[in-house]
Coordinates of C-alpha atoms in Angstrom, one line a residue:
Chain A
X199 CA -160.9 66.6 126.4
X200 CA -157.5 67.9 126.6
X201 CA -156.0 65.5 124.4
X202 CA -158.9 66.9 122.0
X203 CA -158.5 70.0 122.2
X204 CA -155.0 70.0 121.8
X205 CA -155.8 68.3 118.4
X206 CA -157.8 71.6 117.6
X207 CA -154.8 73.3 118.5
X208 CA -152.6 71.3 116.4
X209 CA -154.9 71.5 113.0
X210 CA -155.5 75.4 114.1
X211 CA -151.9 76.3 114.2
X212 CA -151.5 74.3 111.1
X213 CA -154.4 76.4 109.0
X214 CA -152.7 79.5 110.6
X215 CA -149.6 78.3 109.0
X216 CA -150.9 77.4 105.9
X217 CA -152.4 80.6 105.9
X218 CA -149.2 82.6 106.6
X219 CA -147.3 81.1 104.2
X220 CA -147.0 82.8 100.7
X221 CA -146.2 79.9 98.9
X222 CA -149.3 78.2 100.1
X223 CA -151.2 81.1 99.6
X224 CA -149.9 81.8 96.0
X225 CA -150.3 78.4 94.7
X226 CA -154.0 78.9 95.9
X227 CA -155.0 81.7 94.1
X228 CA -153.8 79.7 91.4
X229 CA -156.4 77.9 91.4
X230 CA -154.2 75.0 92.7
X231 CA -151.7 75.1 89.9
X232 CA -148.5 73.4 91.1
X233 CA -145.2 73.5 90.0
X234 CA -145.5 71.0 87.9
X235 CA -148.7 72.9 86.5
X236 CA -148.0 76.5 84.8
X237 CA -150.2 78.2 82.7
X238 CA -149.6 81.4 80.7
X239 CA -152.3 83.0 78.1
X240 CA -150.4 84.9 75.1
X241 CA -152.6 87.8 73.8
X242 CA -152.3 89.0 69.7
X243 CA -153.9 92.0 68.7
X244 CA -151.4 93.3 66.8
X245 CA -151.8 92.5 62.9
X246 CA -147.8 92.2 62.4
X247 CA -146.4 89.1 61.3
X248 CA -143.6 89.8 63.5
X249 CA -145.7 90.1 66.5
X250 CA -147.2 86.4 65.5
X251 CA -143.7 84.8 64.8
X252 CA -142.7 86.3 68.6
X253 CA -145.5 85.1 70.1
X254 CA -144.9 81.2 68.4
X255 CA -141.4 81.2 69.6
X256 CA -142.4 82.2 73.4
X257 CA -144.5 79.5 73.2
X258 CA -142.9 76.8 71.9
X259 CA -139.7 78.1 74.1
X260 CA -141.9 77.4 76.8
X261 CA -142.9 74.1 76.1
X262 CA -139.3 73.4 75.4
X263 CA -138.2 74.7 78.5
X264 CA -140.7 73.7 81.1
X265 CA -141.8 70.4 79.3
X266 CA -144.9 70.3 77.1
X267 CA -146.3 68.4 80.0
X268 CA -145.8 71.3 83.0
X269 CA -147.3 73.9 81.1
X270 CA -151.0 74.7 79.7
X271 CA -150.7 77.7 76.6
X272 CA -153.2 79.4 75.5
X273 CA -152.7 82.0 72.6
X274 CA -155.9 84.6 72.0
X275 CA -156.5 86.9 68.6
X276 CA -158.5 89.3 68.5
X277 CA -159.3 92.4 66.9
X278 CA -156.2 93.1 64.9
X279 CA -155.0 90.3 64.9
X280 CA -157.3 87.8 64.2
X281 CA -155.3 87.9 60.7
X282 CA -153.0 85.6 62.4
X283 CA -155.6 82.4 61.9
X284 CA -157.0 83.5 58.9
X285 CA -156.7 80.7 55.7
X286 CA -154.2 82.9 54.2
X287 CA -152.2 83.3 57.5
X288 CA -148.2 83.7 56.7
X289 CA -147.6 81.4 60.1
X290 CA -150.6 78.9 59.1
X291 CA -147.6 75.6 58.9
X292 CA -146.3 77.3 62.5
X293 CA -149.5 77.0 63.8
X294 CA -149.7 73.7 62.8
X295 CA -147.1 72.8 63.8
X296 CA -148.4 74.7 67.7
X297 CA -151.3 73.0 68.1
X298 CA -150.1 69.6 67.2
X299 CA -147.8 70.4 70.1
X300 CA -150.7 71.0 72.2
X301 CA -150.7 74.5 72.4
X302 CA -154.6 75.8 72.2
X303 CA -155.1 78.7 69.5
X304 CA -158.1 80.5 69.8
X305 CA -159.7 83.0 67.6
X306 CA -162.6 85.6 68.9
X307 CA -165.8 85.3 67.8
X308 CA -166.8 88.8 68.6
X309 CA -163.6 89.9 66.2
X310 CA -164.5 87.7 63.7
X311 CA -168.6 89.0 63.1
X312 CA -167.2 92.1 63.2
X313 CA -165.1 91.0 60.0
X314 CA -167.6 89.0 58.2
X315 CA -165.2 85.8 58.8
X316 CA -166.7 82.7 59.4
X317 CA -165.3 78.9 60.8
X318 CA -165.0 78.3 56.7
X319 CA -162.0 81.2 56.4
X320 CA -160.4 80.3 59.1
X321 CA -157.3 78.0 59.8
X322 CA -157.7 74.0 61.2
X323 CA -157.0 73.3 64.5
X324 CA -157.5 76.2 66.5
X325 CA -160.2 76.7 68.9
X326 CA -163.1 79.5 69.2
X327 CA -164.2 81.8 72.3
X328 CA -166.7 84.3 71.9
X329 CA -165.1 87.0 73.6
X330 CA -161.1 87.2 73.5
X331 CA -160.8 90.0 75.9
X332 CA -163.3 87.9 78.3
X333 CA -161.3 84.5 77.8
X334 CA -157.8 87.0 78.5
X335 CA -159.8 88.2 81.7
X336 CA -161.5 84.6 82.9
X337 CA -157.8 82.9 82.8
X338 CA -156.5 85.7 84.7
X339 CA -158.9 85.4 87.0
X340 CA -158.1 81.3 87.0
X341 CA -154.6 82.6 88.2
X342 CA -153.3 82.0 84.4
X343 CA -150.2 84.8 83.8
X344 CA -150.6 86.4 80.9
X345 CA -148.3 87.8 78.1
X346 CA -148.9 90.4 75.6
X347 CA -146.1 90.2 73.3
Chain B
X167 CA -168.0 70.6 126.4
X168 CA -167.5 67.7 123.9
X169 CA -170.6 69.7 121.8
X170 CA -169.0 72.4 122.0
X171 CA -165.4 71.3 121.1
X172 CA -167.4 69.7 118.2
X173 CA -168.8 72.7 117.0
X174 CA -165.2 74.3 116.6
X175 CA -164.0 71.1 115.1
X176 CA -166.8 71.9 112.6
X177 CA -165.9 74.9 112.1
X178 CA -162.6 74.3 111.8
X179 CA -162.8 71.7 108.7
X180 CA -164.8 74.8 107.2
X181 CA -162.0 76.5 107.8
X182 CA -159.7 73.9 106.1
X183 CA -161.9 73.0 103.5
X184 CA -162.2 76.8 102.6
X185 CA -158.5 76.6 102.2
X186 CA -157.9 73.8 100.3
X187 CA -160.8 74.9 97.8
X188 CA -159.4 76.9 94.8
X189 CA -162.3 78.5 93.9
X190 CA -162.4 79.7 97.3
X191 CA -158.8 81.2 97.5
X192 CA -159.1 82.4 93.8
X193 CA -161.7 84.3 94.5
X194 CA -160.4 85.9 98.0
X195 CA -157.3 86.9 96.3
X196 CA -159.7 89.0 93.8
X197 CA -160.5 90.6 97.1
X198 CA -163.7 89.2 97.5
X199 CA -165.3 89.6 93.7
X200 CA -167.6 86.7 92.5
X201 CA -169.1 85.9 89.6
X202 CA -171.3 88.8 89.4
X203 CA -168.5 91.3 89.6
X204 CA -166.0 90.7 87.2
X205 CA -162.9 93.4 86.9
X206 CA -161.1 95.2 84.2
X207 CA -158.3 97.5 83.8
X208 CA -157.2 98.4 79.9
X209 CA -154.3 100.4 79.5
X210 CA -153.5 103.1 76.9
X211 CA -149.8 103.7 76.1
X212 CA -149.6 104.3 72.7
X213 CA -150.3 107.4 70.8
X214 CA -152.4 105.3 68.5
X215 CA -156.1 106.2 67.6
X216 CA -156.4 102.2 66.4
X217 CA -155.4 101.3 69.7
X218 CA -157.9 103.9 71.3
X219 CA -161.0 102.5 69.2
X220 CA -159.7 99.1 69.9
X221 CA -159.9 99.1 73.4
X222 CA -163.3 100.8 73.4
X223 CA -164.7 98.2 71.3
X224 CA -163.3 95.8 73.8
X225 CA -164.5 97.6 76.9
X226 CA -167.9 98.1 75.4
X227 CA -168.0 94.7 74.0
X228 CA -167.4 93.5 77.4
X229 CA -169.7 95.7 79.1
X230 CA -172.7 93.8 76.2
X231 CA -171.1 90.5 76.5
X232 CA -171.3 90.7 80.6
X233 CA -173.7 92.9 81.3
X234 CA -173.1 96.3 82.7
X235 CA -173.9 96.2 86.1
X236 CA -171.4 93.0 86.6
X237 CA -168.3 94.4 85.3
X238 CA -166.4 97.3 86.4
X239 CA -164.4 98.6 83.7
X240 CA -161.4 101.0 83.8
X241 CA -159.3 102.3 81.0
X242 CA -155.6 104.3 81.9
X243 CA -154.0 106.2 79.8
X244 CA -150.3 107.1 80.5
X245 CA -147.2 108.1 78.7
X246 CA -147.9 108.8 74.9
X247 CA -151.5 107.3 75.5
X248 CA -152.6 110.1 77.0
X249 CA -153.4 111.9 74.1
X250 CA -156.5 110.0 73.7
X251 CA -157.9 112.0 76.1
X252 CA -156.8 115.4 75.4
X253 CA -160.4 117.7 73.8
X254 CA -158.8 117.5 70.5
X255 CA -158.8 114.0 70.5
X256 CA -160.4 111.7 67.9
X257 CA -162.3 109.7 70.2
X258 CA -163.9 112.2 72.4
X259 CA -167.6 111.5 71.4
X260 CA -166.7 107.7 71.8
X261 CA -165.0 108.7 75.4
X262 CA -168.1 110.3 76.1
X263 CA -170.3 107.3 74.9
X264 CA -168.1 105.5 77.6
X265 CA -168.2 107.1 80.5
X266 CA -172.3 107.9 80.5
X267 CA -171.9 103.6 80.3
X268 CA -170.0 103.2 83.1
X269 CA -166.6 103.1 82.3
X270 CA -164.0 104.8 84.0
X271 CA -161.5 106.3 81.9
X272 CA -158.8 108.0 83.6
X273 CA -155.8 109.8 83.0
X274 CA -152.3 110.1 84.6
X275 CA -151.3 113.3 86.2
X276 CA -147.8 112.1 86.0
X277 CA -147.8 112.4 82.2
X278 CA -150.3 115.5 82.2
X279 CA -147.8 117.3 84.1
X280 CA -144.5 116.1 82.0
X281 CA -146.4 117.7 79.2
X282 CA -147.4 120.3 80.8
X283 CA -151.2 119.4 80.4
X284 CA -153.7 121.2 82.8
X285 CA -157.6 119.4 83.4
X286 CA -159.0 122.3 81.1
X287 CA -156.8 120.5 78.2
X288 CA -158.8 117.5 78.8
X289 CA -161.9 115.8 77.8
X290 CA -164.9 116.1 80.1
X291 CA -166.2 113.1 82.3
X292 CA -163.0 111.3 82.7
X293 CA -160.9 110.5 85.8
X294 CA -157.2 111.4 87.1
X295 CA -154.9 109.5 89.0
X296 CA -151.5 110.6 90.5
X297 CA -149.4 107.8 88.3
X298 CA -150.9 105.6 86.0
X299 CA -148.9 103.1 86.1
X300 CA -149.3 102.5 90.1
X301 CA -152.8 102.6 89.3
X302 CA -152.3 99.8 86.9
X303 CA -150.1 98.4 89.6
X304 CA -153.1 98.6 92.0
X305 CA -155.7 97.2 90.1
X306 CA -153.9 93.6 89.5
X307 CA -153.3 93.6 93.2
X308 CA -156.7 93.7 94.1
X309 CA -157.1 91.1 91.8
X310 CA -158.4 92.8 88.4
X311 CA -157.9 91.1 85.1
X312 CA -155.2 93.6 82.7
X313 CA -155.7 93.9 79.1
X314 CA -153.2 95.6 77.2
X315 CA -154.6 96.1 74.1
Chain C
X155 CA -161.2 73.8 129.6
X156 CA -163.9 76.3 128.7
X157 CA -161.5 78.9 129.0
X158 CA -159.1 77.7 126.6
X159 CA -162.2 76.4 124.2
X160 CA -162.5 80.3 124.3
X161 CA -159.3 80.6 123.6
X162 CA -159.9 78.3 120.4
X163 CA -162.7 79.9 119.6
X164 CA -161.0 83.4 119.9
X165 CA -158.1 81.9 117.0
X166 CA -160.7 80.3 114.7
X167 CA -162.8 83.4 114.9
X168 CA -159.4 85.6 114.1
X169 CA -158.4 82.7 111.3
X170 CA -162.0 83.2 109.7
X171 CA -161.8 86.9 110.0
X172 CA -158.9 86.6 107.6
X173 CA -159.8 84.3 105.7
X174 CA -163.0 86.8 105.2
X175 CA -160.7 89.5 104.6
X176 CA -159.9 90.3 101.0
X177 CA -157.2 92.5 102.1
X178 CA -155.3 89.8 103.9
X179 CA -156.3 87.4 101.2
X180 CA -155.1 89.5 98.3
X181 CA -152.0 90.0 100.4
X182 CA -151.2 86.3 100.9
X183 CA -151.9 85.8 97.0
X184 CA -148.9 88.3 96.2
X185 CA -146.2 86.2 98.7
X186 CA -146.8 87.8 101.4
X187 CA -146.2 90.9 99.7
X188 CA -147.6 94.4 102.4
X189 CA -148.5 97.8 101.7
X190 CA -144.3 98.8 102.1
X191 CA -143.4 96.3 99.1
X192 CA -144.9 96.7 96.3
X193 CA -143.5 94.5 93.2
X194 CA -144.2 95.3 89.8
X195 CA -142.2 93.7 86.4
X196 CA -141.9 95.3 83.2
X197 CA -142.1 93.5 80.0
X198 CA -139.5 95.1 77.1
X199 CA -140.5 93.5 73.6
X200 CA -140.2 96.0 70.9
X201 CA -137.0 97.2 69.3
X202 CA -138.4 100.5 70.1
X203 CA -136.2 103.2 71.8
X204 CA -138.9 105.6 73.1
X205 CA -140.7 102.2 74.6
X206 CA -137.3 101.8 76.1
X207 CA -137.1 105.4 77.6
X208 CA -141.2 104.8 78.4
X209 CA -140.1 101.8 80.9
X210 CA -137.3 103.3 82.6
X211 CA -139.6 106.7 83.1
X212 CA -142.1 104.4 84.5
X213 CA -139.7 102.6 86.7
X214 CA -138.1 105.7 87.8
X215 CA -141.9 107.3 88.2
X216 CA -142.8 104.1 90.4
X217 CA -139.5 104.7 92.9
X218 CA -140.1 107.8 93.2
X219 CA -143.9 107.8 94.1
X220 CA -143.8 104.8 96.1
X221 CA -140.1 105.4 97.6
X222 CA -137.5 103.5 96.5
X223 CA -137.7 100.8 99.7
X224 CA -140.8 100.4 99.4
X225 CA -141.4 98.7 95.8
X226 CA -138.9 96.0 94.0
X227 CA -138.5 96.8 90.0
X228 CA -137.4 94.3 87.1
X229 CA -137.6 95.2 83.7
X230 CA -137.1 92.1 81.7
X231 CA -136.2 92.6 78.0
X232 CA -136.4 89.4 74.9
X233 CA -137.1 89.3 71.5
X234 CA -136.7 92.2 69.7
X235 CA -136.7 94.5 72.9
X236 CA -132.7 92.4 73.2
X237 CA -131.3 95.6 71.9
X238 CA -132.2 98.1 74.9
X239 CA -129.8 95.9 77.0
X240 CA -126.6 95.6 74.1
X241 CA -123.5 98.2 74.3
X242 CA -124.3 100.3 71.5
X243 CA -127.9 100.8 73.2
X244 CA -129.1 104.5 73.1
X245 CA -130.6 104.1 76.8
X246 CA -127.0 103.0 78.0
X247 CA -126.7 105.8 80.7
X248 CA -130.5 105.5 81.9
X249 CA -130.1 101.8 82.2
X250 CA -126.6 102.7 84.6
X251 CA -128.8 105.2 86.8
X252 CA -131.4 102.4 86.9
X253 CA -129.6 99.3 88.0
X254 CA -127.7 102.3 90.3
X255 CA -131.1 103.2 92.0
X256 CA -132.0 99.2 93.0
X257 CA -133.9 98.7 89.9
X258 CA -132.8 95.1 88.1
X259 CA -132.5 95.2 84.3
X260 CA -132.8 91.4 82.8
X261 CA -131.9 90.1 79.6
X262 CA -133.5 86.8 78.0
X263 CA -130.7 84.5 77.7
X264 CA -132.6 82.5 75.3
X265 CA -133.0 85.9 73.2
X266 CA -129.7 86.1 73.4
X267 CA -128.7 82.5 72.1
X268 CA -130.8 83.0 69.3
X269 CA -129.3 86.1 68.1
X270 CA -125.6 84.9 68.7
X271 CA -124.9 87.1 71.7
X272 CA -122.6 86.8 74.5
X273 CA -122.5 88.5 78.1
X274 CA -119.6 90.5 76.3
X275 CA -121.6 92.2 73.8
X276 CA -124.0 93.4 76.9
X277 CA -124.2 96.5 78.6
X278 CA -122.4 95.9 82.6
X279 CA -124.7 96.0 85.5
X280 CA -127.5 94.0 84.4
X281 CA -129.0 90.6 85.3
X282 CA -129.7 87.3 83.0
X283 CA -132.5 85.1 83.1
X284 CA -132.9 81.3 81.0
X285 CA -135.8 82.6 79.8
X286 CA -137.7 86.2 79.7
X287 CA -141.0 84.9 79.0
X288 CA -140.6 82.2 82.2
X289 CA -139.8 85.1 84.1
X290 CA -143.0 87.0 83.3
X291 CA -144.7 84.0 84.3
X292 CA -143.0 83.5 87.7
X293 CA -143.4 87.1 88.8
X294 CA -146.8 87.0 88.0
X295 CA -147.6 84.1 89.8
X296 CA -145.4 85.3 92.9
X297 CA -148.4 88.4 93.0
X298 CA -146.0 90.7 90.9
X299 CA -147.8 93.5 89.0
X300 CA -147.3 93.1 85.2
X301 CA -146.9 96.3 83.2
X302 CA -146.0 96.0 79.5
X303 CA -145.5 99.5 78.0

C-alpha cells in the first residue's frame, strides 16, 4: 500500500507540476499546438490594395521563416475587403501563388450576400466560411493568434 | 484501503486525462465558456463612420448567426473612435438598435476626459470604462475572441 | 495510511479545484502571468503618425493605470509602420520617454531588410526582432494581450 500510494504521490506531484508550469499550460490552451505547430489567422477588412499586398508578404514571410510545414495560415476577408478575392482582384496571381503554398484564403459568405457576389465572381482556390468575424473568433478560441494588418 | 486508493487513482487519471485534453484546457483558459457562450470584444479606434457601421454589422451579424443569448458581445471605443458615441454621432439610432439587443457598447473615460467629454455628451444606453484599452486588455485574458475591425 | 490517503485526497481535491477554476486556468494559459503582471503588445502597421502618437498614449495610459511594475509593454512596428522607429521620425522624443519608462520599442528586421535599412538609420534605444509578425504570434501565444490601434 505504501509502495502504491507513493505512486499516487508521484503521478500527483507530476499533474501539480504540469499544472504549474506555463509552458505546459500555454501549449494547452493551444489546443495542443507545439512548437513545431503555429497557427496565425490574418484578418482583411480594409479594401486597400496596400493592406492586401502587406498581408501576402506576412504570410509568405512566415512560411519562409518558420517553414511552410510549422505553420498553419489562414487569411479572412470580409466586409471591405472581400475585394481582395474578387475575379478582378489586383493580387489575384499573389494569391495564386499563396494558396498553392498552402496558405488557406477564405472569403465570407455573409459579406459576399450582402454584395450580390456569388462562387462564379470570385477567385480559384480560396476557401468559403459563412461568417468571417465567427471563423476570426472560432480560431481564436482554438488558440490560433491573430493579425489584423 | 486498496478501494479507496483506487478511487483516487480514478480520479486522478481524470485528473490527467483532463489535462492532456485540449478541448479541456482551451476551454478553461476561456475561463470556463463552452460552446453556448461564445465571447466578443470589437474595438473602435478610428474616427471612421465605415468602420462604425462595419463593426455593427459584424456584431449584429454575429448575434443572428449565433443566436443572441449565446454570445456576449462588447464594442470599445477609445482614442479617435470615441466619437461614435458622442449624441451627434451618425450611428446613434444603430447604437441604440444595439444595445436594446444585447450589446455592450462602451466608452473609455480615458479619452472622454482628454477631450474633455462629460456622460451628458454621450449617447444614451451605452457603457464606460476607466481605460479602454485595459478593458481590451481584460477581455483577451479571460479568454474573449478580439476583432479589430 | 488512511491518514495520508487523506492527505492524497486533500491534493487531488486542491488539484481539481484548480483545474475547476477559470481564474487559475486563464492564469496558467498567459505563462503564469498574475494579477501584478499584466502583458499586453501593440501592433504598429500604418505609416500613420497620429496611430503612432495613439500607441505610445496607450502605452503610456496602460503604465500609468496599471503602475509601471505591474504590466510589461512592447510595441512592435513592420511594414509601413517601419518609419515610427527611423531618425527622422516625428515621435522621436516620445519613443526616448517610452523605452525610458521600461516600455520596449521593436522594429521588424525583416521590414527593415526589405526597405534597405540598417541599425544606423534607426532611432537609439530600441529593440530588433527577425520578424514583427512572429513576434505577434509568440506574445500572443505566451497569454500576451494584442492591441492593434
Amino acid at each position: 500500500m505504501i509502495f502504491r500510494s507513493s505512486q499516487f504521490f508521484a503521478a500527483l506531484m507530476a499533474a501539480a507540476f504540469a499544472l504549474a508550469t506555463p509552458a505546459f499550460a500555454a501549449d494547452s490552451a493551444k489546443g495542443g499546438a507545439n512548437a513545431a505547430q503555429q497557427k496565425v489567422i490574418f484578418q482583411v477588412s480594409d479594401a486597400d490594395p496596400k493592406k492586401w499586398n502587406l498581408t501576402l508578404n506576412n504570410a509568405s514571410n512566415v512560411q519562409e521563416d518558420l517553414g511552410k510545414a510549422n505553420v498553419e495560415i489562414e487569411i479572412v476577408a470580409y466586409g471591405p475587403g472581400i475585394d481582395m478575392l474578387k475575379l478582378d482582384s489586383p493580387v489575384g496571381g499573389r494569391i495564386d501563388e499563396a494558396t498553392t503554398a498552402g496558405v488557406k484564403v477564405i472569403a465570407c459568405e455573409n459579406t459576399m450576400r450582402g454584395q450580390k457576389l456569388t462562387r462564379a465572381d470570385m477567385l480559384n482556390g480560396i476557401g468559403y466560411v459563412p461568417a468571417g468575424v465567427i471563423e476570426l473568433m472560432s480560431r481564436q478560441q482554438q488558440g490560433w493568434a491573430y493579425i489584423r494588418p
